[in-house]
Coordinates of C-alpha atoms in Angstrom, one line a residue:
M1 CA -37.5 43.8 25.0
K2 CA -33.6 43.0 25.1
A3 CA -34.5 42.1 29.3
D4 CA -36.9 39.7 27.7
I5 CA -34.7 38.4 25.7
I6 CA -32.3 37.9 28.4
S7 CA -34.4 36.0 30.8
R8 CA -35.4 33.8 28.8
I9 CA -32.0 32.8 27.0
E10 CA -31.4 32.4 31.0
Q11 CA -33.9 30.0 31.4
D12 CA -33.7 28.0 28.5
I13 CA -30.1 27.6 29.7
K14 CA -31.6 26.3 33.4
G15 CA -33.9 23.6 31.0
L16 CA -31.5 22.4 29.3
K17 CA -29.1 22.2 32.7
L18 CA -32.6 20.0 33.7
Q19 CA -32.8 18.2 31.7
A20 CA -28.9 17.2 31.3
S21 CA -28.8 16.5 35.1
R22 CA -32.0 14.2 34.7
Q23 CA -30.4 10.3 33.7
N24 CA -32.7 9.3 31.3
V25 CA -34.4 5.8 32.9
G26 CA -35.4 3.1 30.6
K27 CA -37.3 -0.9 31.9
V28 CA -35.3 -4.1 30.2
T29 CA -38.0 -6.2 28.3
E30 CA -36.6 -9.2 27.3
I31 CA -33.2 -10.6 27.5
G32 CA -31.3 -13.8 26.7
D33 CA -28.0 -15.1 24.8
G34 CA -26.3 -11.9 25.6
V35 CA -28.8 -9.1 24.5
A36 CA -31.2 -7.3 25.8
R37 CA -34.5 -5.4 24.8
I38 CA -35.0 -1.9 26.7
E39 CA -38.1 0.2 26.0
G40 CA -38.1 4.0 27.6
L41 CA -34.8 5.4 26.7
S42 CA -35.9 7.4 24.4
E43 CA -32.8 9.9 24.7
V44 CA -30.0 7.2 23.9
L45 CA -27.5 7.9 22.0
S46 CA -25.8 4.7 19.4
S47 CA -22.2 3.3 20.8
E48 CA -23.7 5.1 24.5
L49 CA -22.9 2.9 28.0
L50 CA -25.7 1.7 29.7
D51 CA -26.0 0.6 33.1
F52 CA -27.5 -2.5 34.0
G53 CA -27.0 -2.1 37.7
K54 CA -25.4 -5.4 39.9
G55 CA -21.7 -3.7 37.8
V56 CA -23.1 -5.0 34.8
F57 CA -22.6 -2.3 30.9
G58 CA -24.0 -2.8 28.1
L59 CA -23.6 -1.1 24.4
A60 CA -26.6 1.0 22.8
L61 CA -26.6 -0.7 19.1
N62 CA -30.3 -0.7 17.8
L63 CA -32.4 2.8 18.3
E64 CA -35.7 1.4 16.5
Q65 CA -38.7 3.5 17.3
Y66 CA -40.6 1.6 20.2
S67 CA -37.4 0.0 21.6
V68 CA -33.3 0.2 22.1
G69 CA -31.7 -3.8 21.6
A70 CA -28.4 -3.7 23.5
V71 CA -25.4 -5.9 23.4
I72 CA -23.9 -6.7 27.6
F73 CA -20.6 -7.4 29.0
G74 CA -19.7 -10.0 30.7
D75 CA -22.6 -11.7 32.8
F76 CA -26.3 -11.3 31.7
T77 CA -27.9 -13.2 34.2
K78 CA -27.6 -10.8 36.6
I79 CA -30.2 -9.0 34.3
K80 CA -34.2 -9.6 34.8
Q81 CA -36.9 -8.3 32.9
G82 CA -38.1 -5.1 33.9
Q83 CA -35.0 -4.3 35.6
E84 CA -34.3 -0.7 35.7
V85 CA -31.7 0.7 32.5
K86 CA -29.9 4.0 32.7
T87 CA -28.3 5.9 30.2
T88 CA -24.3 7.5 31.0
G89 CA -24.1 9.4 28.5
K90 CA -20.9 7.9 27.9
V91 CA -19.0 6.2 24.9
L92 CA -16.9 2.9 26.0
E93 CA -13.3 3.9 26.5
V94 CA -10.8 1.2 27.2
P95 CA -7.3 1.9 29.3
A96 CA -4.0 3.1 27.1
S97 CA -1.0 3.2 28.8
E98 CA 2.7 2.0 29.0
A99 CA 1.4 0.2 31.5
L100 CA -0.1 -2.7 29.1
I101 CA 3.4 -3.7 27.7
G102 CA 4.0 -7.0 28.6
R103 CA 0.6 -7.8 29.8
V104 CA -2.4 -10.1 28.6
V105 CA -6.2 -8.6 28.8
D106 CA -9.3 -9.8 27.8
G107 CA -11.6 -7.8 25.4
L108 CA -12.3 -5.0 27.9
G109 CA -8.7 -4.1 29.0
S110 CA -8.8 -5.6 32.1
P111 CA -6.2 -8.4 33.3
I112 CA -6.3 -12.0 33.5
D113 CA -2.6 -12.6 33.7
G114 CA -2.6 -12.9 37.5
K115 CA 0.0 -9.9 37.2
G116 CA -2.6 -7.5 38.9
A117 CA -4.1 -4.3 38.4
I118 CA -3.0 -1.8 35.2
K119 CA -3.1 1.7 36.5
A120 CA -3.9 3.4 32.8
K121 CA -4.1 7.5 33.5
T122 CA -5.5 7.5 29.9
Q123 CA -8.1 6.6 28.6
Y124 CA -9.4 5.9 24.5
P125 CA -12.3 5.9 22.9
V126 CA -13.5 2.1 21.5
E127 CA -14.6 3.8 18.1
K128 CA -13.3 6.4 16.4
I129 CA -13.1 8.5 12.8
A130 CA -9.8 7.0 11.1
P131 CA -7.0 10.1 10.9
G132 CA -7.6 12.6 7.6
V133 CA -5.9 12.8 3.9
I134 CA -4.5 16.0 5.2
T135 CA -3.0 14.2 9.0
R136 CA -1.2 11.2 6.8
Q137 CA 2.0 10.7 4.9
G138 CA 3.3 8.3 2.3
V139 CA 4.0 5.0 3.6
N140 CA 8.3 5.0 3.5
T141 CA 9.5 3.6 6.0
P142 CA 9.9 -0.6 6.6
L143 CA 8.6 -2.9 8.9
Q144 CA 10.9 -5.6 8.5
T145 CA 9.5 -9.2 9.1
G146 CA 12.7 -10.8 9.3
I147 CA 11.1 -13.2 6.9
K148 CA 13.1 -13.3 3.7
A149 CA 10.5 -14.5 0.9
I150 CA 8.0 -11.2 2.1
D151 CA 10.7 -8.8 2.8
A152 CA 12.2 -9.3 -0.7
L153 CA 9.0 -10.1 -2.5
I154 CA 6.1 -8.8 -0.5
P155 CA 7.8 -5.6 1.3
I156 CA 5.6 -3.6 4.4
G157 CA 6.1 -0.6 5.8
R158 CA 5.3 1.8 8.9
G159 CA 1.7 2.9 8.2
Q160 CA 0.3 0.1 5.4
R161 CA -2.6 -2.3 6.3
E162 CA -1.0 -6.0 4.8
L163 CA -3.5 -9.1 4.7
I164 CA -2.8 -12.7 5.7
I165 CA -4.7 -14.5 3.9
G166 CA -5.2 -18.8 3.7
D167 CA -6.8 -22.0 4.7
R168 CA -6.1 -23.4 7.9
N169 CA -2.7 -24.1 9.2
T170 CA -0.7 -23.0 6.6
G171 CA 1.1 -20.6 8.6
K172 CA -1.0 -17.5 9.5
T173 CA -0.3 -17.1 13.1
T174 CA 3.7 -18.1 12.2
I175 CA 3.8 -15.5 9.9
A176 CA 1.9 -12.8 12.5
L177 CA 4.7 -13.9 14.9
D178 CA 7.6 -14.1 13.1
T179 CA 6.5 -10.2 12.6
I180 CA 6.3 -9.4 16.4
I181 CA 9.3 -11.2 17.6
N182 CA 11.5 -9.3 14.2
Q183 CA 10.5 -6.1 15.9
K184 CA 12.0 -3.0 18.4
D185 CA 11.5 -0.2 18.2
V186 CA 7.5 -0.7 17.3
I187 CA 5.0 -2.1 20.1
C188 CA 2.8 -4.4 19.5
I189 CA -0.6 -5.7 19.8
Y190 CA -1.6 -9.1 19.4
V191 CA -5.4 -9.5 18.9
A192 CA -7.0 -13.3 19.5
I193 CA -9.9 -13.6 18.3
G194 CA -12.1 -17.2 18.9
Q195 CA -9.5 -19.2 19.5
K196 CA -9.0 -21.5 22.4
T197 CA -7.2 -20.3 25.2
S198 CA -4.5 -23.3 25.4
K199 CA -4.0 -21.4 22.3
I200 CA -3.6 -18.4 23.1
A201 CA -1.2 -19.6 26.3
Q202 CA 1.1 -21.3 24.2
L203 CA 2.0 -18.2 21.7
V204 CA 1.7 -15.9 25.3
S205 CA 4.9 -18.4 26.3
K206 CA 6.3 -18.0 22.3
L207 CA 6.5 -14.7 23.1
E208 CA 8.1 -14.7 26.0
E209 CA 10.3 -17.6 25.0
H210 CA 12.0 -14.9 22.9
G211 CA 12.0 -11.9 24.6
A212 CA 8.9 -10.2 22.2
M213 CA 6.6 -9.9 25.4
K214 CA 8.3 -6.7 26.2
H215 CA 7.0 -5.6 23.7
T216 CA 3.6 -6.7 22.9
I217 CA 0.3 -6.0 24.7
V218 CA -2.5 -9.0 23.8
V219 CA -5.6 -8.6 23.9
S220 CA -7.5 -12.0 24.4
A221 CA -11.6 -12.9 23.4
S222 CA -11.3 -16.2 22.7
A223 CA -14.0 -19.0 21.8
S224 CA -15.6 -19.2 25.5
D225 CA -15.8 -15.7 26.3
S226 CA -19.7 -14.3 24.3
A227 CA -19.7 -13.1 20.7
T228 CA -20.1 -9.2 21.9
M229 CA -17.0 -10.0 23.8
Q230 CA -15.0 -10.9 20.0
Y231 CA -16.8 -8.4 18.1
L232 CA -15.5 -5.7 20.6
A233 CA -12.0 -7.2 21.2
P234 CA -10.0 -5.8 17.7
Y235 CA -11.8 -2.2 18.4
V236 CA -10.5 -2.4 22.1
G237 CA -6.6 -3.2 20.4
C238 CA -6.9 -0.8 17.8
A239 CA -7.9 2.5 20.4
M240 CA -4.9 0.7 22.4
G241 CA -2.2 1.3 18.8
E242 CA -3.4 4.7 18.5
Y243 CA -2.3 5.5 22.1
F244 CA 1.5 4.8 20.6
M245 CA 0.6 6.5 17.3
D246 CA -0.5 9.5 18.8
Q247 CA 2.6 9.3 21.3
G248 CA 5.2 9.7 17.8
R249 CA 5.6 6.1 18.1
D250 CA 5.7 3.0 15.6
A251 CA 3.2 0.5 16.6
L252 CA 1.8 -2.6 15.1
I253 CA -1.3 -4.8 15.1
V254 CA -2.3 -8.0 14.5
Y255 CA -6.1 -9.5 13.9
D256 CA -6.1 -13.0 14.2
D257 CA -8.7 -13.2 12.8
L258 CA -11.3 -11.6 11.4
S259 CA -13.2 -14.3 9.9
K260 CA -14.0 -15.5 13.3
H261 CA -14.8 -11.6 14.3
A262 CA -17.1 -11.5 11.2
A263 CA -19.0 -14.3 12.6
S264 CA -19.8 -13.1 16.2
Y265 CA -20.9 -9.9 14.8
R266 CA -23.4 -11.6 12.6
Q267 CA -24.6 -13.5 15.4
V268 CA -24.6 -10.4 17.6
S269 CA -26.4 -8.6 14.4
L270 CA -29.2 -11.7 14.5
L271 CA -29.6 -12.1 17.4
L272 CA -30.2 -8.2 17.2
R273 CA -32.4 -8.8 15.2
R274 CA -31.0 -7.2 12.3
P275 CA -31.6 -7.9 8.6
S276 CA -29.3 -10.9 7.2
G277 CA -28.1 -11.0 3.7
R278 CA -25.2 -12.4 1.6
E279 CA -23.9 -15.6 3.4
A280 CA -26.9 -14.2 6.7
Y281 CA -23.8 -11.7 7.5
P282 CA -26.2 -7.6 8.0
G283 CA -25.6 -5.1 5.4
D284 CA -22.7 -3.1 7.7
V285 CA -20.5 -6.4 8.4
F286 CA -18.0 -4.4 5.1
Y287 CA -18.6 -1.4 6.9
L288 CA -16.9 -3.3 10.4
H289 CA -14.6 -4.0 8.6
S290 CA -13.8 -0.4 6.7
R291 CA -13.9 1.4 9.8
L292 CA -11.0 -0.6 11.8
L293 CA -8.4 -0.9 9.2
E294 CA -9.2 2.7 8.3
R295 CA -7.8 3.7 12.0
A296 CA -4.4 1.7 10.5
A297 CA -2.1 5.0 9.3
R298 CA 1.3 6.7 9.5
L299 CA 1.0 10.6 10.4
N300 CA 2.8 13.3 9.0
K301 CA 5.1 15.5 11.6
D302 CA 2.8 18.2 12.2
F303 CA 0.5 15.5 14.0
G304 CA 3.4 13.8 15.7
G305 CA 4.8 10.7 13.0
G306 CA 3.6 8.3 14.6
S307 CA 2.1 5.1 12.6
L308 CA -0.2 2.4 12.9
T309 CA 0.6 -0.9 11.1
A310 CA -2.2 -3.7 10.7
L311 CA -2.2 -6.7 10.4
P312 CA -5.6 -8.9 9.6
I313 CA -5.5 -12.3 9.3
I314 CA -8.7 -14.1 7.1
E315 CA -8.9 -18.1 7.1
T316 CA -9.9 -19.2 3.8
Q317 CA -11.9 -22.3 3.1
A318 CA -10.7 -25.0 0.4
N319 CA -8.4 -21.8 -1.0
D320 CA -11.4 -20.0 -1.8
V321 CA -10.4 -16.5 -2.2
S322 CA -13.4 -15.2 -3.8
A323 CA -15.9 -16.2 -0.6
Y324 CA -17.8 -12.5 0.6
I325 CA -15.4 -11.6 4.0
P326 CA -12.1 -12.6 1.9
T327 CA -13.0 -10.4 -1.1
N328 CA -14.3 -7.3 1.0
V329 CA -11.1 -7.4 3.6
I330 CA -9.0 -7.6 0.4
S331 CA -10.6 -4.9 -1.1
I332 CA -10.2 -2.8 2.3
T333 CA -5.9 -3.3 2.4
D334 CA -3.3 -2.7 1.0
G335 CA -2.0 -6.2 -0.5
Q336 CA -2.3 -9.2 0.5
I337 CA 0.0 -12.2 1.4
Y338 CA -1.0 -15.5 0.1
L339 CA -0.7 -19.3 1.8
E340 CA -1.3 -21.8 -0.2
P341 CA -2.4 -25.5 1.3
D342 CA -0.5 -27.9 -1.9
L343 CA 3.5 -25.3 -0.9
F344 CA 3.2 -25.3 2.5
F345 CA 2.3 -29.8 2.1
A346 CA 5.3 -29.6 -0.1
G347 CA 7.8 -27.9 2.7
V348 CA 8.3 -25.0 1.3
R349 CA 6.9 -23.0 4.2
P350 CA 6.9 -19.8 4.0
A351 CA 3.9 -21.8 1.5
L352 CA 3.9 -17.8 -0.1
N353 CA 2.2 -18.0 -3.3
V354 CA 4.2 -15.0 -5.0
G355 CA 1.8 -15.0 -7.6
I356 CA -1.4 -13.9 -6.1
S357 CA 0.3 -12.2 -3.2
V358 CA 0.8 -8.3 -4.0
S359 CA 2.1 -4.9 -1.9
R360 CA 1.0 -1.7 -3.1
V361 CA 2.9 0.0 -1.5
G362 CA 6.4 -2.1 -3.1
G363 CA 9.6 -0.8 -3.2
A364 CA 8.8 2.6 -0.9
A365 CA 8.6 0.2 1.2
Q366 CA 12.5 -1.2 0.4
T367 CA 16.0 -0.2 1.4
K368 CA 18.5 0.6 -1.0
A369 CA 20.0 -2.5 0.0
M370 CA 16.9 -4.8 -0.2
K371 CA 15.4 -3.4 -3.8
S372 CA 18.7 -3.7 -5.8
V373 CA 18.9 -7.4 -4.9
A374 CA 15.0 -8.3 -4.9
G375 CA 14.3 -7.4 -8.8
R376 CA 16.6 -9.5 -9.7
L377 CA 14.6 -12.3 -7.4
K378 CA 11.4 -11.4 -8.2
L379 CA 12.3 -11.8 -12.2
D380 CA 14.3 -15.2 -11.9
L381 CA 11.1 -16.7 -9.6
A382 CA 8.4 -15.5 -12.0
Q383 CA 10.4 -17.1 -15.2
F384 CA 10.7 -20.3 -13.0
R385 CA 7.3 -20.6 -11.5
E386 CA 6.2 -20.2 -15.2
L387 CA 8.7 -22.9 -16.8
Q388 CA 8.1 -25.1 -14.0
A389 CA 4.6 -26.7 -14.9
F390 CA 6.1 -26.7 -18.8
A391 CA 9.3 -28.4 -17.7
Q392 CA 7.5 -31.3 -16.5
F393 CA 6.0 -32.4 -19.6
A394 CA 8.7 -31.7 -21.9
Q395 CA 12.1 -34.2 -22.6
D396 CA 14.5 -32.0 -23.9
L397 CA 15.3 -28.3 -22.6
D398 CA 18.1 -26.1 -23.8
P399 CA 20.3 -24.7 -21.8
A400 CA 18.8 -21.5 -21.0
T401 CA 16.2 -22.6 -19.8
K402 CA 17.6 -25.2 -18.2
Q403 CA 19.9 -22.6 -15.9
L404 CA 16.7 -20.6 -15.0
I405 CA 14.8 -24.0 -13.4
E406 CA 18.0 -25.0 -11.5
R407 CA 17.8 -21.2 -10.6
G408 CA 14.3 -20.7 -9.8
R409 CA 15.2 -24.4 -7.2
R410 CA 18.2 -22.9 -5.1
I411 CA 16.4 -19.4 -4.9
T412 CA 12.6 -21.2 -3.5
E413 CA 15.4 -23.2 -1.4
V414 CA 17.4 -19.7 -0.1
L415 CA 13.7 -18.5 0.6
K416 CA 12.0 -22.0 3.3
Q417 CA 12.7 -20.3 6.9
P418 CA 11.8 -22.1 10.0
P419 CA 8.7 -20.7 11.7
L420 CA 9.8 -18.1 15.4
S421 CA 12.9 -17.5 13.7
P422 CA 13.4 -14.1 11.5
V423 CA 16.7 -13.0 9.7
A424 CA 18.4 -9.7 10.1
V425 CA 18.1 -7.8 6.9
E426 CA 21.9 -7.3 5.9
E427 CA 22.0 -11.6 6.4
Q428 CA 18.6 -11.4 3.7
V429 CA 20.7 -8.8 1.7
V430 CA 23.8 -11.5 1.3
A431 CA 22.2 -14.0 0.6
L432 CA 20.1 -13.6 -1.7
W433 CA 22.5 -10.7 -3.2
A434 CA 24.5 -14.0 -3.1
V435 CA 22.2 -16.7 -5.2
T436 CA 21.2 -14.4 -7.9
N437 CA 24.0 -13.4 -8.6
G438 CA 25.0 -17.4 -9.8
F439 CA 27.8 -17.9 -6.5
M440 CA 25.2 -21.0 -5.4
D441 CA 24.1 -22.4 -9.7
E442 CA 27.8 -24.8 -8.7
V443 CA 25.9 -26.4 -5.7
E444 CA 23.4 -29.4 -4.9
V445 CA 19.7 -28.1 -4.1
E446 CA 20.1 -30.6 -0.7
R447 CA 23.3 -28.8 0.4
I448 CA 21.7 -25.1 -0.5
K449 CA 20.3 -24.3 3.6
E450 CA 24.1 -25.5 4.6
F451 CA 25.6 -23.5 1.9
E452 CA 23.5 -20.2 2.8
N453 CA 23.5 -21.1 6.8
K454 CA 27.6 -21.4 6.4
Y455 CA 27.9 -18.6 3.9
I456 CA 26.3 -15.9 6.4
Q457 CA 28.5 -17.6 10.4
H458 CA 31.5 -17.2 7.6
L459 CA 30.4 -13.2 7.0
K460 CA 29.4 -12.6 10.6
L461 CA 32.6 -14.1 12.4
R462 CA 35.7 -12.8 9.5
E463 CA 33.3 -10.5 7.3
K464 CA 31.5 -8.8 10.7
K465 CA 32.2 -4.6 9.3
L466 CA 31.0 -5.2 5.8
L467 CA 27.4 -6.6 7.3
G468 CA 27.5 -3.9 9.9
E469 CA 28.3 -1.2 7.1
I470 CA 25.0 -2.9 4.8
A471 CA 23.4 -2.5 8.0
S472 CA 24.0 0.9 8.7
K473 CA 24.2 2.0 5.7
K474 CA 21.3 0.5 3.8
E475 CA 22.6 -0.1 0.6
L476 CA 24.9 -2.1 -1.4
D477 CA 27.1 0.2 -3.3
E478 CA 29.6 -0.7 -6.1
K479 CA 33.1 -0.7 -3.3
M480 CA 30.9 -2.9 -1.0
T481 CA 29.5 -5.1 -4.0
L482 CA 33.1 -6.1 -5.4
E483 CA 33.9 -6.9 -2.1
L484 CA 31.1 -9.2 -1.3
E485 CA 31.9 -10.3 -4.6
K486 CA 35.5 -11.6 -3.8
I487 CA 34.4 -12.5 -0.4
T488 CA 32.2 -15.0 -1.8
K489 CA 34.2 -16.4 -4.4
S490 CA 36.9 -17.3 -2.4
F491 CA 33.9 -18.8 0.5
V492 CA 32.6 -20.8 -3.0
T493 CA 35.9 -22.4 -3.9
T494 CA 36.1 -23.3 0.1
F495 CA 32.7 -24.8 0.1
G496 CA 33.2 -27.4 -3.2
K497 CA 36.9 -28.5 -1.2
G498 CA 35.0 -29.3 1.7
K499 CA 32.7 -30.9 -0.5
K500 CA 35.4 -33.0 -2.0
N501 CA 36.5 -34.2 1.5
G502 CA 34.1 -35.8 3.0

């Protein structure tokens, strides 16, 4: 009896091995627009890599009763009706390694910068389940963007997902570039989806000019690439970021932009004959972005302590933040930076709408020094925004209201910042401290920028020790505050005399 059972198990094992060694082969029944319909792949798995021969591969997306819908990588014109297709038993993987840093790759991780092949030993799956709750820890370490308005009012922490949202040409990409340029110990991945090749080339040259390509990987799926490549690019970039997170390092990923990503997925889905829903998007478009953005995390020490911070970008049409894709991504992320066209054209840059913008991590992602000046700043700015509209119609204002409006105008000037010029955190702290404590109240609004620049220059040249202390201790204690007060009073007097003489 025992011998019979053993022989039956051995036969079953032999049968399973034989079944595994057989390649599931099917036949192309339909091909066009980067999508193929295949019959005969009865054992294919969802998201399995398919071999079409001649170096062309595809991905099984639709598993139907009698056929399989697959998207093609590369040149689909090489595939003919009736051609054989084989399953590979693999999921799509991309190279993930230190060798990728400083390189420009396509939507599958292949180099397109003419600097030769990338030798990467490690391969990471493009689709992966996000880290679980047990592996994560709270976001408590700041990711400095170098932009005063963001670091003070809408702080971003390592492991956070912060959405950058606004109309076309309001400075969304500029904020992402500033953040990348400002990083020193963070590996950055910039994913360009559906943009012009010339724009991507300009962006790479800007990063090189500021020395940021030394810690950056650019994943490019331009407008001339197929919808399949545009759909895959964010997941490819995310896999590369996860490699560094798993190494215990900090990584930052920018998805520019997810509106075009959703449109490319809609195109693929409609070609695969999936039923369309609201705005012709398929029913799983929310899952498309949630499974991508949930992979951003801060891991706890038991799992290496690495982090992946995500900055997705969404382009709105005529300020409509209540459209389908914007509301989806707003509900997935931990806050949003909303850029307003009216502010942009009024010369307030970055054109940050402080009322709608929010960070759900808040003060947990700020240093003590920044937290001490940011609280007062938020209050002053909120009061100014409220009174500004009222003041336009009022003839006579009481002195207290006038002072609030004047202070608000000066804060707005200090928060203005030219593109691609991130500011060190200690310089941000002293500038914001000076304006919120009334040291700029006597300076004309037109001269605020001049005052700020000369003030920072003065501190850099003559009070380097104090700036160094703020940078290292990351707080403004009583002794430092008294010293800063003495220095600032002296500088204000000198600046005032300069005005009289000039």
